[in-house]
CSV table of N, CA and C in Angstrom, one decimal:
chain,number,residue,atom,x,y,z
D,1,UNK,N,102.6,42.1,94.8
D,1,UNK,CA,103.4,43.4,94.6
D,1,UNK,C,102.4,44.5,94.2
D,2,UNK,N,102.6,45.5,94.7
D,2,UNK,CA,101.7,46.6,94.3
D,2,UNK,C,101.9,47.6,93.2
D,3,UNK,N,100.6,47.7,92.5
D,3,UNK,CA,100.7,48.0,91.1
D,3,UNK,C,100.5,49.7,90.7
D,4,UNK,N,101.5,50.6,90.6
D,4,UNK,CA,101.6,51.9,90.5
D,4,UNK,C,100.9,52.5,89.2
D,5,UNK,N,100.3,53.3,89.0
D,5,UNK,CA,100.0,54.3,87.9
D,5,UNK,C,100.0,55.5,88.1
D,6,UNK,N,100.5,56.2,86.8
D,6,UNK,CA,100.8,58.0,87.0
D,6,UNK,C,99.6,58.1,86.0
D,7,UNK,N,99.0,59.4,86.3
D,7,UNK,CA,98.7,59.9,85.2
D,7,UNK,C,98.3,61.9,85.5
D,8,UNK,N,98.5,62.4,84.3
D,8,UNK,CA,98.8,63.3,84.4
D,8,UNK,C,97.8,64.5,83.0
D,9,UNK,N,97.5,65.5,83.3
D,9,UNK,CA,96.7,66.3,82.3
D,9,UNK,C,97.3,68.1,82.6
D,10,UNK,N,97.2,68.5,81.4
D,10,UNK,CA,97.6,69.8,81.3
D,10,UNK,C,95.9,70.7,81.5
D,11,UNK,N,96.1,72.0,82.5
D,11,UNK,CA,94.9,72.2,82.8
D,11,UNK,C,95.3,74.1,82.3
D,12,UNK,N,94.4,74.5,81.5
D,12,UNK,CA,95.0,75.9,81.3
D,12,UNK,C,93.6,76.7,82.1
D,13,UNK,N,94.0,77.7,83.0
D,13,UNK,CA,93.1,78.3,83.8
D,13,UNK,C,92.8,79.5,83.2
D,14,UNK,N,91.8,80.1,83.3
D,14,UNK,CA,91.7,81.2,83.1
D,14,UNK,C,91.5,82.5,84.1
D,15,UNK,N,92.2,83.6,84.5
D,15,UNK,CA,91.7,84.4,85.4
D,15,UNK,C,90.9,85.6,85.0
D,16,UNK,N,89.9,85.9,85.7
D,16,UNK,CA,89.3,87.5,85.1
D,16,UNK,C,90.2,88.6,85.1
D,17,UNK,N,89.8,89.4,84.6
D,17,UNK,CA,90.5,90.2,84.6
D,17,UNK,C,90.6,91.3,86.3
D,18,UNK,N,91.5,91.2,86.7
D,18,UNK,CA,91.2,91.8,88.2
D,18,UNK,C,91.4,93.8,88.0
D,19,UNK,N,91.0,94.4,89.1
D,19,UNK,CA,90.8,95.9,89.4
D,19,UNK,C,92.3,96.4,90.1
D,20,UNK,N,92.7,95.4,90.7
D,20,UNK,CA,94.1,95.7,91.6
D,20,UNK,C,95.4,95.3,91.2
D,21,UNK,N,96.5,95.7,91.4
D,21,UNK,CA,97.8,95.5,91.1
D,21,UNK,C,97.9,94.4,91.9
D,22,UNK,N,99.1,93.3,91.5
D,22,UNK,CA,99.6,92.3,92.3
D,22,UNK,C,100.6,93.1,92.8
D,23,UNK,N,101.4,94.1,92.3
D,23,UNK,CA,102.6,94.8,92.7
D,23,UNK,C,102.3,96.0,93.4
D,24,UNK,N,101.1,96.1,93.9
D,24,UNK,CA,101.2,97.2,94.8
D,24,UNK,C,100.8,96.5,96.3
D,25,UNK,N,100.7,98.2,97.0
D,25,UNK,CA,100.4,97.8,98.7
D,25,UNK,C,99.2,97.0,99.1
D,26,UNK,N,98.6,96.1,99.6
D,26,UNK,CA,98.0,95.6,100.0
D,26,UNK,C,97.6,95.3,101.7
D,27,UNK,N,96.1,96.2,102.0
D,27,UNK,CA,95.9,96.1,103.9
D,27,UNK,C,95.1,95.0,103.9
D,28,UNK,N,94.8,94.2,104.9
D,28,UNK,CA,93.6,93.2,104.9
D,28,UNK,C,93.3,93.3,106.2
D,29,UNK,N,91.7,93.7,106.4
D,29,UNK,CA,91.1,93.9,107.8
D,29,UNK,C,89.9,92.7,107.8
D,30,UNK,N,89.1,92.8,108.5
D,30,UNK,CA,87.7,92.1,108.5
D,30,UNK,C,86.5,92.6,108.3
D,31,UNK,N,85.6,91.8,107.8
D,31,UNK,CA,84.3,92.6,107.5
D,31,UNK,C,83.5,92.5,108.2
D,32,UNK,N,82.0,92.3,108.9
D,32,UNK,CA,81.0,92.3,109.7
D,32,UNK,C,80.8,90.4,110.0
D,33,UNK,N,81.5,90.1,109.0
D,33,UNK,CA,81.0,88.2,109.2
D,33,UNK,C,82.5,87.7,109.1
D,34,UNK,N,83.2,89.1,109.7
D,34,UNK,CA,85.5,88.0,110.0
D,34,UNK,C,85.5,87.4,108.6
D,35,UNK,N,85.1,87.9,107.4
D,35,UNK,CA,85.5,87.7,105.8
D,35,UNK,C,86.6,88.8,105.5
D,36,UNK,N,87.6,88.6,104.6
D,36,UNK,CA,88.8,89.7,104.9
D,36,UNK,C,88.3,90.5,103.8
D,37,UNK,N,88.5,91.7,104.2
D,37,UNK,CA,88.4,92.9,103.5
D,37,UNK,C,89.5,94.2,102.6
D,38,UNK,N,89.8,93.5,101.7
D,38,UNK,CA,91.5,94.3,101.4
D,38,UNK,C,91.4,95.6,100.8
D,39,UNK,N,92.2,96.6,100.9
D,39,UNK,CA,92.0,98.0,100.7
D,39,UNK,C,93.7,97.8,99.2
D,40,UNK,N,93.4,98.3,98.2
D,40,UNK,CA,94.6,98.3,97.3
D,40,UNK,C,94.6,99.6,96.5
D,41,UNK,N,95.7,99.8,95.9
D,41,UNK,CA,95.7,100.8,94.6
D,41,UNK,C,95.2,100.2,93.6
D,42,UNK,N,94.3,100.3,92.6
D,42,UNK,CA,93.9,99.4,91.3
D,42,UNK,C,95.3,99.8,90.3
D,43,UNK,N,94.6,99.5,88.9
D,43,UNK,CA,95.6,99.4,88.1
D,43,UNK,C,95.1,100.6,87.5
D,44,UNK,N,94.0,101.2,88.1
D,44,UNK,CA,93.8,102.9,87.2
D,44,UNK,C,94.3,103.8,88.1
D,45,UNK,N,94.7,103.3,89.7
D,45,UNK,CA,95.2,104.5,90.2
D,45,UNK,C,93.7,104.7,91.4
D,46,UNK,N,93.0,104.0,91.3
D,46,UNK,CA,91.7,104.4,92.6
D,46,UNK,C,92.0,103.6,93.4
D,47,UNK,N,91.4,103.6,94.9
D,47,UNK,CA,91.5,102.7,95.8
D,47,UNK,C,90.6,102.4,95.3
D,48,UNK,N,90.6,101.1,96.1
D,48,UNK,CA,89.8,99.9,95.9
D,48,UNK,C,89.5,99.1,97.2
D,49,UNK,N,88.8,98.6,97.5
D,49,UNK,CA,88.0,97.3,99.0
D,49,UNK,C,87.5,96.5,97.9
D,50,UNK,N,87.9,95.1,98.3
D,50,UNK,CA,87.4,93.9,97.7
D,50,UNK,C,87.0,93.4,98.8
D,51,UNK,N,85.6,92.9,98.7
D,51,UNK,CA,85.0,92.5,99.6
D,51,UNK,C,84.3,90.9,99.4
D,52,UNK,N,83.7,90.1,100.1
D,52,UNK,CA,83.6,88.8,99.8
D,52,UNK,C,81.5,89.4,100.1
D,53,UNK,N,80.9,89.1,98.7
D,53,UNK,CA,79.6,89.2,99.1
D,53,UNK,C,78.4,88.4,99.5
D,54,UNK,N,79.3,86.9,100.0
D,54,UNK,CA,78.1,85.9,100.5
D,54,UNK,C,77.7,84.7,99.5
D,55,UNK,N,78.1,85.0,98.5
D,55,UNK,CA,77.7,84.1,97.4
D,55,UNK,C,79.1,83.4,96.9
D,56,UNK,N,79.8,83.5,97.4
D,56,UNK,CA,80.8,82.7,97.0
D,56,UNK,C,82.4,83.4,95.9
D,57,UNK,N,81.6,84.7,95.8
D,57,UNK,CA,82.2,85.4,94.8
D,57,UNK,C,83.3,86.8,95.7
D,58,UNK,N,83.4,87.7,95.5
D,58,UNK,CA,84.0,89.0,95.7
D,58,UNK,C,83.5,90.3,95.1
D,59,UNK,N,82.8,91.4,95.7
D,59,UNK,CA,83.0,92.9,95.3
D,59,UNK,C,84.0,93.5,95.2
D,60,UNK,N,84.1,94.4,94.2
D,60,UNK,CA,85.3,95.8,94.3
D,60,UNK,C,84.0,96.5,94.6
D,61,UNK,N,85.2,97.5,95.5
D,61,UNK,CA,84.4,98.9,95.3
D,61,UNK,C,85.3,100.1,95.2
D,62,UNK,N,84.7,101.0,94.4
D,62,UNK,CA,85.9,101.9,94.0
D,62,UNK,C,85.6,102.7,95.0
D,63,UNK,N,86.7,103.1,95.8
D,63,UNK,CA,86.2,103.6,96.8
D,63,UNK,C,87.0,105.1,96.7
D,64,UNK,N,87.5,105.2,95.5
D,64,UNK,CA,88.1,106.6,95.3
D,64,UNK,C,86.8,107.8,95.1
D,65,UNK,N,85.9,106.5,93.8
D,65,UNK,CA,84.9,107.3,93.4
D,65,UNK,C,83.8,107.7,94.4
D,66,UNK,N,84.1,106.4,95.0
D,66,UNK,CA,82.8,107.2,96.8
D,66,UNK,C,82.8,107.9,96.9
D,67,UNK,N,83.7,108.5,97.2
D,67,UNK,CA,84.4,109.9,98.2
D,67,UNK,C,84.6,111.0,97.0
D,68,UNK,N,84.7,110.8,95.6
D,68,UNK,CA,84.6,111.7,95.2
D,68,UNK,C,86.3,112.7,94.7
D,69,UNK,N,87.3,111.4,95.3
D,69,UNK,CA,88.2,111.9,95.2
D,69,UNK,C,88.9,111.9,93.5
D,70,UNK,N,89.9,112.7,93.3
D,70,UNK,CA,90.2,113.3,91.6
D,70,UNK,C,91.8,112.2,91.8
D,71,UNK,N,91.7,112.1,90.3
D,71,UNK,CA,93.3,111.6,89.9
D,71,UNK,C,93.7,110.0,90.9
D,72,UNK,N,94.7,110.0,90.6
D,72,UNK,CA,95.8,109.0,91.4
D,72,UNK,C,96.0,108.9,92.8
D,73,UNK,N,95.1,108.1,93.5
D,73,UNK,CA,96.1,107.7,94.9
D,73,UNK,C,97.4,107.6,95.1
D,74,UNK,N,98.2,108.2,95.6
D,74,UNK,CA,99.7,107.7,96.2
D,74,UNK,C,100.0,107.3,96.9
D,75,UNK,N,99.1,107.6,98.2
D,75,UNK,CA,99.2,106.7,99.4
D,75,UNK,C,97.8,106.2,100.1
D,76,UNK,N,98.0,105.3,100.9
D,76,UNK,CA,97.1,104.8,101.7
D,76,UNK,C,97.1,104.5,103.3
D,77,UNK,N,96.2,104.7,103.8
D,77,UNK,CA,96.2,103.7,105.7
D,77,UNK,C,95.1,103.0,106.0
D,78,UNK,N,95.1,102.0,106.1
D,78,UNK,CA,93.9,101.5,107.1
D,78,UNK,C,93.9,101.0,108.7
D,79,UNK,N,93.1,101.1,109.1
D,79,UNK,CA,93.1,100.4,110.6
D,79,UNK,C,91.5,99.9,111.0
D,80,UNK,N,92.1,99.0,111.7
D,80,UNK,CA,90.9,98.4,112.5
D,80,UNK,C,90.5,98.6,113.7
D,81,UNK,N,89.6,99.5,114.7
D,81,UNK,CA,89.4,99.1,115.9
D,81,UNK,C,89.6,97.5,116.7
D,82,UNK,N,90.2,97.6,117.5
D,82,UNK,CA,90.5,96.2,118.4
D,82,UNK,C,89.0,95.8,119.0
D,83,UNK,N,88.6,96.6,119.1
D,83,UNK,CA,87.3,96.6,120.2
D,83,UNK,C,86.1,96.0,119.1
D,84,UNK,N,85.3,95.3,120.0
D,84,UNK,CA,83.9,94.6,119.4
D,84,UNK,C,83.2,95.2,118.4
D,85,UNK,N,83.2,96.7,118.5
D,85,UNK,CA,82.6,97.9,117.2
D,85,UNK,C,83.3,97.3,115.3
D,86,UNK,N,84.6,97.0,116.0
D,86,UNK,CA,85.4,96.9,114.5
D,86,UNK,C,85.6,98.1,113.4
D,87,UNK,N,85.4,99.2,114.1
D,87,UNK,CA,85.5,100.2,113.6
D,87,UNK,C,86.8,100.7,112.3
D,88,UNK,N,86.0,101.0,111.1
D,88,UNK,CA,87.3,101.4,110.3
D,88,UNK,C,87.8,102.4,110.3
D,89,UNK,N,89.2,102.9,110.2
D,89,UNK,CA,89.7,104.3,110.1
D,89,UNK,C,90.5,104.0,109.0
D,90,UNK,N,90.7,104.8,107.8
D,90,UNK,CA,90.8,105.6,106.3
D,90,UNK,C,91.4,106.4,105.4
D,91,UNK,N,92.4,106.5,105.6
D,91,UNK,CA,93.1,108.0,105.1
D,91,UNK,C,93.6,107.4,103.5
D,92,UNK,N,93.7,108.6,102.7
D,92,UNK,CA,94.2,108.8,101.7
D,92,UNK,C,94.5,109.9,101.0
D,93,UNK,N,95.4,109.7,100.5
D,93,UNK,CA,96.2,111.1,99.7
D,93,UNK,C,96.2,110.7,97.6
D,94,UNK,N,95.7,112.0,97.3
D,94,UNK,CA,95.5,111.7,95.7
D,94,UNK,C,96.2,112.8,94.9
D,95,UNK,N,97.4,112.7,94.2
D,95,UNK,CA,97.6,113.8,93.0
D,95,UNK,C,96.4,114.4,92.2
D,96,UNK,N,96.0,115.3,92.2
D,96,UNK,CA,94.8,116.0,91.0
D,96,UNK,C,95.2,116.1,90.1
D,97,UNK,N,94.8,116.0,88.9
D,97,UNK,CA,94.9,115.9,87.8
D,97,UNK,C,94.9,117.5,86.8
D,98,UNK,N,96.2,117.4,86.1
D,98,UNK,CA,96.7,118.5,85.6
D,98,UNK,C,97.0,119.8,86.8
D,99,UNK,N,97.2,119.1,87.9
D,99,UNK,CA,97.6,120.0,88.6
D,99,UNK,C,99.1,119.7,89.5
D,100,UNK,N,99.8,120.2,90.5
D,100,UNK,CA,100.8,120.0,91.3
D,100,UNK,C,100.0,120.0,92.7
D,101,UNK,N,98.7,120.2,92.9
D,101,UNK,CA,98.0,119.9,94.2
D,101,UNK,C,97.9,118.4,94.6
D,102,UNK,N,97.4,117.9,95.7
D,102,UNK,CA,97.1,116.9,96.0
D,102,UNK,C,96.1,117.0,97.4
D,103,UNK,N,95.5,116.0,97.5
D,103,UNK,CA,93.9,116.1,98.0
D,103,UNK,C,94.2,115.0,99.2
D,104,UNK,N,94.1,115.1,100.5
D,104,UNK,CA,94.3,114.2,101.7
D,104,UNK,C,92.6,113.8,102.0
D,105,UNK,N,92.1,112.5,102.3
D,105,UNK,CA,90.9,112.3,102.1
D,105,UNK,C,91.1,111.3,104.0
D,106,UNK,N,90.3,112.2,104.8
D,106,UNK,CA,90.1,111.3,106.1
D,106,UNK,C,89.3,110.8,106.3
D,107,UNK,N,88.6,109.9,106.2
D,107,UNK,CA,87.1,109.4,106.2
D,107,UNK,C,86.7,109.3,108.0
D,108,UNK,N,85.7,109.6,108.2
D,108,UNK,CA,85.0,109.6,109.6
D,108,UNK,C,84.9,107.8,110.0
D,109,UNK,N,85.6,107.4,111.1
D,109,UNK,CA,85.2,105.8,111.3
D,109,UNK,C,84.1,105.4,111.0
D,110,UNK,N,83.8,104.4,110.5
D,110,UNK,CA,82.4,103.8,110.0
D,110,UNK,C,82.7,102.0,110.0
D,111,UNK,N,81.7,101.4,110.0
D,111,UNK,CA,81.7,100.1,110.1
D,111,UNK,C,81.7,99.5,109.1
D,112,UNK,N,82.6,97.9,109.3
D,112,UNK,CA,82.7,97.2,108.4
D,112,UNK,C,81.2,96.6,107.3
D,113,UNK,N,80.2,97.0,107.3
D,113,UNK,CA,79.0,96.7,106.3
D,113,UNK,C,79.4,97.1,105.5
């Protein structure tokens, strides 16, 4: 007759602390090595690209502060060229800060690196 055993352990995990909302929008395209590359709102309000950098780990990159853009994102677009280039296209829109303006940011296509 065959002899059964359970056994069982409580495992408590720890997460880092992450840059992005779980409850916001999320795009996922590809990077130069087809590693996905996600575009989010953080939890301060910047966009953000999390990117996978080879080591087994992940980059943010604040990519509000790249660009130089002020205040809160409200919205976002990404796209991918279909074609072999993989070219990215970019838009975003940000409330300024102490103001009722807001700032549309088009970025010129550029490549997944």
């Amino acid at each position: 007759m065959a002899d059964l055993h359970i056994d069982s352990q409580l495992m408590n995990n720890m997460l880092p602390a992450s840059s992005i909302s779980n409850k916001k929008h999320l795009v996922a395209i590809h990077d130069e090595r087809h590693q996905p590359l996600v575009f989010s709102i953080g939890n301060d309000g910047s966009l953000y690209a999390i990117k996978a950098n080879g080591s087994g780990s992940n980059d943010s990159i604040n990519v509000s502060a790249s660009v130089g853009a002020r205040g809160t994102v409200d919205a976002f677009t990404v796209k991918q060229a279909s074609d072999a280039n993989g070219g990215i296209f970019l838009a975003f829109s940000n409330t300024v800060p102490d103001s009722a303006a807001s700032e549309l940011h088009v970025l010129a296509p550029f490549k997944p690196e």
